[in-house]
Amino acid sequence: MSQVAVNDSIETNSVAEAPSPIAIALVQLALACGGFGIGTGEFAIMGLLPNVANTFAVTTPQAGHVISAYALGVVVGAPVIAVLAAKMERRSLLLLVMGIFAIGNILSAMAPTFDSFTVMRFVTGLPHGAYFGVAAIVAASMVPTHKRARAIGRVMLGLTVATLLGTPLATVFGQSLNWRLAFTIVGIIGLLTVALIWYYVPRDRLAEGASFKRELGAFKRPQVLLTLATASVGFGGMFAMFSYIAPTTTEVAMLPESMVAVMLIIFGIGMNVGNVVGSWLADKSLMGTIGGCLVFNIVVLTLFSLTAANPFMLALCVFCIGCGFAAGPAIQTRLMDVAADAQTLAAASHHSAFNIANALGAWLGGLVIAKGYGFAATGYVGAILSFIGIFVFAASLSLDRRGR
């Protein structure tokens, strides 16, 4: 399918008149605010696992199940919401899913038991993928084709800034005061986002022919499935490492608990660098950016396992692994290119794929730790996942060459 056709399918739900640069910036700011809240809520738990474990009297690996529960919510929620909301205006859908996210975090903060907390993390994850997917489509529809990845990257900047500021601050408050406060704050950010979207994101028109069946058609396209598989497997390594960054910092590198927040900041810097550079690279070479990130991940995750006991090397590897987020805008853009007229489902499923990677990485990392190989071994798990991802990516390239 031609690039013109792709862009036309993206623009069917865009606003009627070309927006001004200031209007575009305000829309991107509103959408990025939601990304900031989601990123803070998703990643803060990783730095607070020991605190949650103490509150509910479970082990740290058991507490890690709430990470998988949230990720499972994203995996389930993204395609289900995208299909059910096929005939819903995108602005209205953004308001709905962000409202669910805000309420879910507030209820998470009030959970009386570990089981109820786990359930609420699952519920809170449901709107995650749909929000980012629709936000990406809205952002891409407002700029020229050759600037789409950078527009998506600016929306995703909310997520990466969350790892730099929101997550470390939530971790500090959670460790020094109460971890429940972190989720309350995230809920408030969600409510703020609802207000910003209501005020700044213009009303859109429903695309002609929009239907459940048309959206489901995305899953009939091999390139969509292979791109999702690349993200699901190839980028699980980041989460295999990052899910257990708190105990790795304190028990492997033998650093004080206060350094966990520092490691989170370092990871956040890496994600922001990766997001900005990766967005620019994706507009130059989409497939080259994805493939390059997979190879890069293999190298840095292996180095992480070999050197995690050294505080300096641990910090360097955490930064580099964060830079692997450069693939995010590229994969989102790739999905929009191969999805034809099933934009919402494909774009939302991008975040399902990354959260399959989240769940897979956290689960395999916990399994290796439980078998006695230590927290540093999570890097080897991640390197193997990235290696498998290269084969899936190669299959996608092969189909491109055959024009399929």
CSV table of C-alpha atoms in Angstrom, one decimal:
chain,number,residue,atom,x,y,z
A,1,MET,CA,0.0,0.0,0.0
A,2,SER,CA,1.3,3.5,-0.9
A,3,GLN,CA,2.4,6.0,1.7
A,4,VAL,CA,-0.2,8.4,0.4
A,5,ALA,CA,-2.9,5.8,1.1
A,6,VAL,CA,-1.6,5.3,4.6
A,7,ASN,CA,-1.7,9.0,5.3
A,8,ASP,CA,-5.2,9.3,3.9
A,9,SER,CA,-6.4,6.6,6.2
A,10,ILE,CA,-4.8,8.4,9.2
A,11,GLU,CA,-6.4,11.7,8.3
A,12,THR,CA,-10.0,10.4,8.0
A,13,ASN,CA,-10.5,11.1,11.7
A,14,SER,CA,-8.6,14.4,11.8
A,15,VAL,CA,-10.0,17.8,12.4
A,16,ALA,CA,-11.7,19.5,9.5
A,17,GLU,CA,-9.3,22.5,9.2
A,18,ALA,CA,-5.6,22.6,9.3
A,19,PRO,CA,-4.6,23.5,12.9
A,20,SER,CA,-2.1,26.3,13.7
A,21,PRO,CA,1.4,25.4,15.1
A,22,ILE,CA,0.3,26.6,18.6
A,23,ALA,CA,-2.8,24.5,18.5
A,24,ILE,CA,-0.7,21.4,17.5
A,25,ALA,CA,1.7,22.1,20.4
A,26,LEU,CA,-1.1,22.4,22.9
A,27,VAL,CA,-2.7,19.2,21.7
A,28,GLN,CA,0.6,17.4,22.0
A,29,LEU,CA,1.1,18.9,25.5
A,30,ALA,CA,-2.3,17.6,26.6
A,31,LEU,CA,-1.7,14.1,25.2
A,32,ALA,CA,1.9,14.1,26.7
A,33,CYS,CA,0.4,14.9,30.1
A,34,GLY,CA,-1.6,11.6,29.9
A,35,GLY,CA,1.6,9.8,28.9
A,36,PHE,CA,3.3,11.3,31.9
A,37,GLY,CA,0.6,10.0,34.3
A,38,ILE,CA,0.6,6.5,32.6
A,39,GLY,CA,4.4,6.3,32.7
A,40,THR,CA,4.6,7.3,36.3
A,41,GLY,CA,1.9,4.8,37.3
A,42,GLU,CA,3.4,2.0,35.3
A,43,PHE,CA,7.0,2.3,36.3
A,44,ALA,CA,6.8,3.6,39.9
A,45,ILE,CA,5.7,0.2,41.1
A,46,MET,CA,9.1,-1.2,40.0
A,47,GLY,CA,10.9,1.0,42.5
A,48,LEU,CA,8.3,0.3,45.2
A,49,LEU,CA,8.1,-3.5,45.0
A,50,PRO,CA,9.9,-4.0,48.3
A,51,ASN,CA,7.5,-1.6,50.0
A,52,VAL,CA,4.5,-3.2,48.6
A,53,ALA,CA,5.8,-6.6,49.5
A,54,ASN,CA,6.3,-5.5,53.1
A,55,THR,CA,2.8,-4.0,53.3
A,56,PHE,CA,1.1,-7.2,52.1
A,57,ALA,CA,3.6,-9.7,53.7
A,58,VAL,CA,4.6,-11.3,50.3
A,59,THR,CA,8.0,-11.8,48.8
A,60,THR,CA,9.5,-9.4,46.3
A,61,PRO,CA,9.1,-11.9,43.3
A,62,GLN,CA,5.5,-12.4,44.4
A,63,ALA,CA,5.0,-8.6,44.5
A,64,GLY,CA,6.3,-8.6,40.9
A,65,HIS,CA,3.1,-10.2,39.9
A,66,VAL,CA,1.3,-6.8,40.0
A,67,ILE,CA,3.6,-5.7,37.2
A,68,SER,CA,2.4,-8.6,35.1
A,69,ALA,CA,-1.2,-7.9,36.1
A,70,TYR,CA,-0.9,-4.3,34.8
A,71,ALA,CA,0.8,-5.5,31.7
A,72,LEU,CA,-1.9,-8.1,31.1
A,73,GLY,CA,-4.5,-5.4,31.5
A,74,VAL,CA,-2.8,-3.4,28.7
A,75,VAL,CA,-2.6,-6.5,26.5
A,76,VAL,CA,-6.3,-7.3,26.9
A,77,GLY,CA,-7.6,-3.7,27.0
A,78,ALA,CA,-5.9,-2.3,24.0
A,79,PRO,CA,-7.6,-4.5,21.3
A,80,VAL,CA,-10.9,-4.9,23.1
A,81,ILE,CA,-11.4,-1.2,23.6
A,82,ALA,CA,-10.1,-0.4,20.1
A,83,VAL,CA,-12.7,-2.7,18.6
A,84,LEU,CA,-15.6,-1.8,20.8
A,85,ALA,CA,-14.9,1.9,20.3
A,86,ALA,CA,-14.6,1.6,16.5
A,87,LYS,CA,-17.6,3.9,16.0
A,88,MET,CA,-16.5,6.4,18.7
A,89,GLU,CA,-14.9,9.7,18.0
A,90,ARG,CA,-11.3,9.7,19.0
A,91,ARG,CA,-11.5,12.7,21.3
A,92,SER,CA,-14.4,11.1,23.3
A,93,LEU,CA,-12.4,7.8,23.5
A,94,LEU,CA,-9.4,9.7,24.9
A,95,LEU,CA,-11.6,11.2,27.6
A,96,LEU,CA,-13.1,7.9,28.5
A,97,VAL,CA,-10.0,5.8,28.8
A,98,MET,CA,-8.1,8.5,30.7
A,99,GLY,CA,-11.0,8.8,33.1
A,100,ILE,CA,-10.8,5.0,33.7
A,101,PHE,CA,-7.1,5.3,34.3
A,102,ALA,CA,-7.5,8.0,36.8
A,103,ILE,CA,-10.1,6.2,38.8
A,104,GLY,CA,-8.2,2.9,38.7
A,105,ASN,CA,-5.1,4.5,40.2
A,106,ILE,CA,-7.1,6.1,43.0
A,107,LEU,CA,-8.7,2.8,43.8
A,108,SER,CA,-5.3,1.1,43.7
A,109,ALA,CA,-4.1,3.4,46.4
A,110,MET,CA,-7.1,2.3,48.6
A,111,ALA,CA,-6.7,-1.5,48.0
A,112,PRO,CA,-6.9,-3.3,51.4
A,113,THR,CA,-5.4,-6.6,50.3
A,114,PHE,CA,-2.7,-7.8,47.9
A,115,ASP,CA,-5.3,-9.6,45.7
A,116,SER,CA,-7.5,-6.5,45.5
A,117,PHE,CA,-4.4,-4.4,44.6
A,118,THR,CA,-3.5,-6.9,41.9
A,119,VAL,CA,-7.0,-6.7,40.5
A,120,MET,CA,-6.9,-2.9,40.4
A,121,ARG,CA,-3.6,-2.9,38.7
A,122,PHE,CA,-5.1,-5.1,36.0
A,123,VAL,CA,-8.1,-2.7,35.6
A,124,THR,CA,-5.9,0.3,35.5
A,125,GLY,CA,-3.9,-1.2,32.7
A,126,LEU,CA,-6.9,-1.7,30.5
A,127,PRO,CA,-7.0,1.8,29.0
A,128,HIS,CA,-3.3,2.2,28.6
A,129,GLY,CA,-2.8,0.9,25.1
A,130,ALA,CA,-6.0,2.5,23.7
A,131,TYR,CA,-4.9,5.9,25.1
A,132,PHE,CA,-1.4,5.8,23.5
A,133,GLY,CA,-2.6,4.3,20.3
A,134,VAL,CA,-5.3,6.9,19.7
A,135,ALA,CA,-3.1,9.7,20.9
A,136,ALA,CA,-0.5,8.7,18.4
A,137,ILE,CA,-3.0,8.7,15.5
A,138,VAL,CA,-4.2,12.2,16.6
A,139,ALA,CA,-0.7,13.5,16.7
A,140,ALA,CA,0.3,12.0,13.4
A,141,SER,CA,-2.8,13.3,11.6
A,142,MET,CA,-1.8,16.9,12.4
A,143,VAL,CA,1.6,17.0,10.8
A,144,PRO,CA,3.1,16.2,7.4
A,145,THR,CA,4.0,12.5,6.6
A,146,HIS,CA,7.8,13.0,7.0
A,147,LYS,CA,7.3,14.3,10.5
A,148,ARG,CA,5.0,11.6,11.9
A,149,ALA,CA,7.5,9.8,14.0
A,150,ARG,CA,8.7,13.0,15.7
A,151,ALA,CA,5.0,14.0,16.4
A,152,ILE,CA,4.5,10.6,18.0
A,153,GLY,CA,7.7,10.9,19.8
A,154,ARG,CA,6.6,14.2,21.4
A,155,VAL,CA,3.5,12.5,22.7
A,156,MET,CA,5.6,9.7,24.0
A,157,LEU,CA,7.9,12.3,25.6
A,158,GLY,CA,5.3,12.4,28.4
A,159,LEU,CA,6.1,8.7,29.1
A,160,THR,CA,9.8,9.1,29.0
A,161,VAL,CA,9.8,12.3,31.1
A,162,ALA,CA,7.8,10.2,33.6
A,163,THR,CA,10.7,7.9,34.0
A,164,LEU,CA,13.0,10.8,34.5
A,165,LEU,CA,10.9,12.9,37.0
A,166,GLY,CA,7.6,11.2,37.8
A,167,THR,CA,8.8,7.7,38.7
A,168,PRO,CA,11.8,8.8,40.8
A,169,LEU,CA,9.7,11.3,42.7
A,170,ALA,CA,6.9,8.8,43.2
A,171,THR,CA,9.5,6.3,44.5
A,172,VAL,CA,11.0,8.8,46.9
A,173,PHE,CA,7.5,9.7,48.3
A,174,GLY,CA,6.5,6.1,48.4
A,175,GLN,CA,9.6,5.0,50.3
A,176,SER,CA,9.7,7.9,52.7
A,177,LEU,CA,6.0,8.3,53.3
A,178,ASN,CA,3.7,5.6,51.9
A,179,TRP,CA,3.6,3.8,48.5
A,180,ARG,CA,-0.2,4.5,48.3
A,181,LEU,CA,0.5,8.2,48.0
A,182,ALA,CA,2.3,7.5,44.7
A,183,PHE,CA,-0.8,6.1,43.1
A,184,THR,CA,-3.0,8.8,44.5
A,185,ILE,CA,-0.8,11.4,42.8
A,186,VAL,CA,-1.0,9.5,39.5
A,187,GLY,CA,-4.8,9.5,39.7
A,188,ILE,CA,-4.8,13.2,40.1
A,189,ILE,CA,-2.5,13.6,37.0
A,190,GLY,CA,-5.1,11.5,35.1
A,191,LEU,CA,-7.9,13.8,36.1
A,192,LEU,CA,-5.8,16.8,35.0
A,193,THR,CA,-5.3,15.1,31.6
A,194,VAL,CA,-9.0,14.7,31.2
A,195,ALA,CA,-9.4,18.5,31.7
A,196,LEU,CA,-6.6,19.3,29.2
A,197,ILE,CA,-8.0,17.0,26.5
A,198,TRP,CA,-11.5,18.4,27.0
A,199,TYR,CA,-10.2,21.9,26.5
A,200,TYR,CA,-7.4,21.6,23.8
A,201,VAL,CA,-8.1,18.5,21.7
A,202,PRO,CA,-10.6,19.5,18.9
A,203,ARG,CA,-13.6,17.5,18.1
A,204,ASP,CA,-13.1,15.1,15.2
A,205,ARG,CA,-15.4,13.4,12.8
A,206,LEU,CA,-16.0,9.7,12.6
A,207,ALA,CA,-14.3,8.0,9.6
A,208,GLU,CA,-16.7,6.8,6.9
A,209,GLY,CA,-17.2,3.0,7.1
A,210,ALA,CA,-15.8,2.7,10.6
A,211,SER,CA,-16.8,-0.6,12.1
A,212,PHE,CA,-15.8,-3.5,14.4
A,213,LYS,CA,-15.1,-5.7,11.4
A,214,ARG,CA,-12.8,-3.2,9.7
A,215,GLU,CA,-10.7,-2.7,12.8
A,216,LEU,CA,-10.4,-6.5,13.3
A,217,GLY,CA,-9.0,-6.7,9.8
A,218,ALA,CA,-5.7,-5.4,11.1
A,219,PHE,CA,-5.0,-8.9,12.6
A,220,LYS,CA,-5.3,-10.4,9.1
A,221,ARG,CA,-2.3,-8.6,7.9
A,222,PRO,CA,1.0,-10.6,8.4
A,223,GLN,CA,3.1,-7.4,8.6
A,224,VAL,CA,1.0,-6.1,11.5
A,225,LEU,CA,1.4,-9.4,13.4
A,226,LEU,CA,5.1,-9.7,12.8
A,227,THR,CA,5.7,-6.1,13.9
A,228,LEU,CA,3.7,-6.8,17.1
A,229,ALA,CA,5.7,-10.0,17.6
A,230,THR,CA,9.0,-8.1,17.2
A,231,ALA,CA,7.9,-5.7,20.0
A,232,SER,CA,6.5,-8.4,22.2
A,233,VAL,CA,9.6,-10.6,22.2
A,234,GLY,CA,12.5,-8.4,21.1
A,235,PHE,CA,12.0,-5.7,23.7
A,236,GLY,CA,11.1,-7.8,26.7
A,237,GLY,CA,14.8,-7.5,27.8
A,238,MET,CA,14.3,-4.0,29.0
A,239,PHE,CA,11.6,-5.1,31.4
A,240,ALA,CA,13.4,-8.2,32.5
A,241,MET,CA,16.1,-6.0,33.9
A,242,PHE,CA,14.1,-2.9,34.9
A,243,SER,CA,11.4,-4.9,36.8
A,244,TYR,CA,14.0,-5.8,39.4
A,245,ILE,CA,16.2,-2.7,39.4
A,246,ALA,CA,15.6,-2.0,43.0
A,247,PRO,CA,16.9,-5.3,44.4
A,248,THR,CA,19.7,-5.3,41.8
A,249,THR,CA,20.9,-1.9,43.0
A,250,THR,CA,20.8,-2.8,46.7
A,251,GLU,CA,21.7,-6.5,46.7
A,252,VAL,CA,24.1,-6.9,43.7
A,253,ALA,CA,25.8,-3.5,43.5
A,254,MET,CA,25.4,-3.1,47.3
A,255,LEU,CA,24.2,0.5,47.2
A,256,PRO,CA,21.9,2.1,49.7
A,257,GLU,CA,18.1,2.2,49.0
A,258,SER,CA,18.3,5.9,48.3
A,259,MET,CA,20.3,5.0,45.1
A,260,VAL,CA,17.3,3.2,43.6
A,261,ALA,CA,15.8,6.6,42.8
A,262,VAL,CA,19.1,7.6,41.2
A,263,MET,CA,19.1,4.5,39.0
A,264,LEU,CA,15.5,5.3,38.0
A,265,ILE,CA,16.6,8.8,37.0
A,266,ILE,CA,19.5,7.4,34.9
A,267,PHE,CA,17.1,5.0,33.2
A,268,GLY,CA,14.8,7.9,32.5
A,269,ILE,CA,17.5,10.0,31.0
A,270,GLY,CA,18.3,7.1,28.7
A,271,MET,CA,14.7,6.8,27.7
A,272,ASN,CA,14.4,10.5,26.9
A,273,VAL,CA,17.6,10.4,24.8
A,274,GLY,CA,16.4,7.3,23.0
A,275,ASN,CA,12.9,8.8,22.3
A,276,VAL,CA,14.3,12.0,20.8
A,277,VAL,CA,17.0,10.4,18.8
A,278,GLY,CA,14.9,7.4,17.8
A,279,SER,CA,12.0,9.6,16.6
A,280,TRP,CA,14.5,11.5,14.4
A,281,LEU,CA,16.1,8.3,13.1
A,282,ALA,CA,12.7,6.7,12.4
A,283,ASP,CA,11.7,9.6,10.1
A,284,LYS,CA,15.0,8.9,8.2
A,285,SER,CA,15.1,5.0,8.3
A,286,LEU,CA,12.2,3.3,9.9
A,287,MET,CA,13.3,-0.3,9.6
A,288,GLY,CA,16.9,0.5,10.2
A,289,THR,CA,16.0,2.1,13.6
A,290,ILE,CA,14.1,-1.0,14.7
A,291,GLY,CA,16.8,-3.5,13.7
A,292,GLY,CA,19.6,-1.4,15.1
A,293,CYS,CA,17.8,-1.1,18.5
A,294,LEU,CA,17.5,-4.9,18.7
A,295,VAL,CA,21.2,-5.4,18.1
A,296,PHE,CA,22.1,-2.6,20.6
A,297,ASN,CA,19.9,-4.3,23.2
A,298,ILE,CA,21.7,-7.6,23.0
A,299,VAL,CA,25.0,-5.9,23.6
A,300,VAL,CA,24.0,-3.7,26.6
A,301,LEU,CA,21.9,-6.4,28.3
A,302,THR,CA,24.8,-8.9,28.2
A,303,LEU,CA,27.1,-6.2,29.5
A,304,PHE,CA,24.6,-5.5,32.3
A,305,SER,CA,24.8,-9.1,33.6
A,306,LEU,CA,28.5,-9.2,33.4
A,307,THR,CA,29.1,-5.9,35.3
A,308,ALA,CA,26.1,-5.3,37.6
A,309,ALA,CA,28.1,-5.6,40.7
A,310,ASN,CA,30.1,-2.5,39.7
A,311,PRO,CA,28.1,0.6,40.6
A,312,PHE,CA,29.5,2.7,37.7
A,313,MET,CA,28.9,0.0,35.1
A,314,LEU,CA,25.5,-0.7,36.5
A,315,ALA,CA,24.6,3.0,36.0
A,316,LEU,CA,26.1,3.0,32.5
A,317,CYS,CA,24.2,-0.1,31.5
A,318,VAL,CA,20.9,1.2,33.0
A,319,PHE,CA,21.3,4.3,30.9
A,320,CYS,CA,22.0,2.4,27.7
A,321,ILE,CA,19.1,0.0,28.2
A,322,GLY,CA,16.9,3.0,28.6
A,323,CYS,CA,18.1,4.3,25.3
A,324,GLY,CA,16.7,1.2,23.7
A,325,PHE,CA,13.3,3.0,23.9
A,326,ALA,CA,14.4,4.6,20.6
A,327,ALA,CA,12.4,1.8,18.9
A,328,GLY,CA,9.1,2.9,20.4
A,329,PRO,CA,8.1,5.7,17.9
A,330,ALA,CA,9.5,3.6,15.0
A,331,ILE,CA,7.4,0.6,15.8
A,332,GLN,CA,4.3,2.8,16.3
A,333,THR,CA,4.9,4.4,12.9
A,334,ARG,CA,5.5,1.0,11.3
A,335,LEU,CA,2.2,-0.3,12.5
A,336,MET,CA,0.4,2.7,11.2
A,337,ASP,CA,2.1,2.1,7.8
A,338,VAL,CA,1.0,-1.5,7.5
A,339,ALA,CA,-2.5,-1.3,9.1
A,340,ALA,CA,-4.3,0.3,6.2
A,341,ASP,CA,-7.7,1.4,7.4
A,342,ALA,CA,-7.6,-0.4,10.8
A,343,GLN,CA,-5.6,2.4,12.4
A,344,THR,CA,-7.0,2.4,15.9
A,345,LEU,CA,-6.6,-1.3,16.6
A,346,ALA,CA,-3.1,-1.5,15.2
A,347,ALA,CA,-1.9,1.6,17.0
A,348,ALA,CA,-3.4,0.5,20.3
A,349,SER,CA,-2.0,-3.0,19.9
A,350,HIS,CA,1.5,-1.5,19.8
A,351,HIS,CA,1.2,-1.0,23.6
A,352,SER,CA,-0.3,-4.4,24.0
A,353,ALA,CA,2.9,-5.7,22.4
A,354,PHE,CA,5.2,-3.7,24.6
A,355,ASN,CA,3.3,-4.9,27.7
A,356,ILE,CA,3.5,-8.5,26.6
A,357,ALA,CA,7.2,-7.7,26.6
A,358,ASN,CA,6.7,-6.2,30.1
A,359,ALA,CA,4.9,-9.3,31.4
A,360,LEU,CA,7.2,-11.7,29.6
A,361,GLY,CA,10.3,-10.0,30.8
A,362,ALA,CA,9.1,-9.6,34.4
A,363,TRP,CA,8.0,-13.2,34.5
A,364,LEU,CA,11.1,-14.7,33.0
A,365,GLY,CA,13.3,-12.5,35.1
A,366,GLY,CA,11.5,-13.5,38.3
A,367,LEU,CA,11.8,-17.2,37.2
A,368,VAL,CA,15.6,-16.9,36.8
A,369,ILE,CA,15.9,-15.2,40.1
A,370,ALA,CA,13.7,-17.8,41.9
A,371,LYS,CA,16.0,-20.5,40.4
A,372,GLY,CA,18.9,-18.9,42.3
A,373,TYR,CA,20.8,-17.3,39.4
A,374,GLY,CA,20.6,-13.9,41.0
A,375,PHE,CA,19.2,-10.5,40.0
A,376,ALA,CA,22.0,-9.7,37.5
A,377,ALA,CA,21.1,-12.7,35.4
A,378,THR,CA,18.0,-10.8,34.1
A,379,GLY,CA,20.3,-9.2,31.6
A,380,TYR,CA,21.0,-12.5,30.0
A,381,VAL,CA,17.3,-13.2,29.8
A,382,GLY,CA,16.8,-9.9,28.0
A,383,ALA,CA,19.7,-10.5,25.5
A,384,ILE,CA,18.1,-13.9,24.5
A,385,LEU,CA,14.7,-12.2,24.0
A,386,SER,CA,16.3,-9.5,21.8
A,387,PHE,CA,18.1,-12.2,19.8
A,388,ILE,CA,14.8,-14.0,19.1
A,389,GLY,CA,13.3,-10.6,18.2
A,390,ILE,CA,15.9,-10.2,15.4
A,391,PHE,CA,14.6,-13.4,13.7
A,392,VAL,CA,11.0,-12.1,13.8
A,393,PHE,CA,12.1,-8.8,12.5
A,394,ALA,CA,14.0,-10.5,9.6
A,395,ALA,CA,10.8,-12.3,8.6
A,396,SER,CA,9.0,-8.9,8.4
A,397,LEU,CA,11.8,-7.5,6.2
A,398,SER,CA,11.5,-10.6,4.0
A,399,LEU,CA,7.8,-9.9,3.4
A,400,ASP,CA,8.6,-6.3,2.6
A,401,ARG,CA,11.0,-7.4,-0.1
A,402,ARG,CA,8.4,-9.7,-1.6
A,403,GLY,CA,5.8,-6.8,-1.6
A,404,ARG,CA,3.4,-8.5,0.9
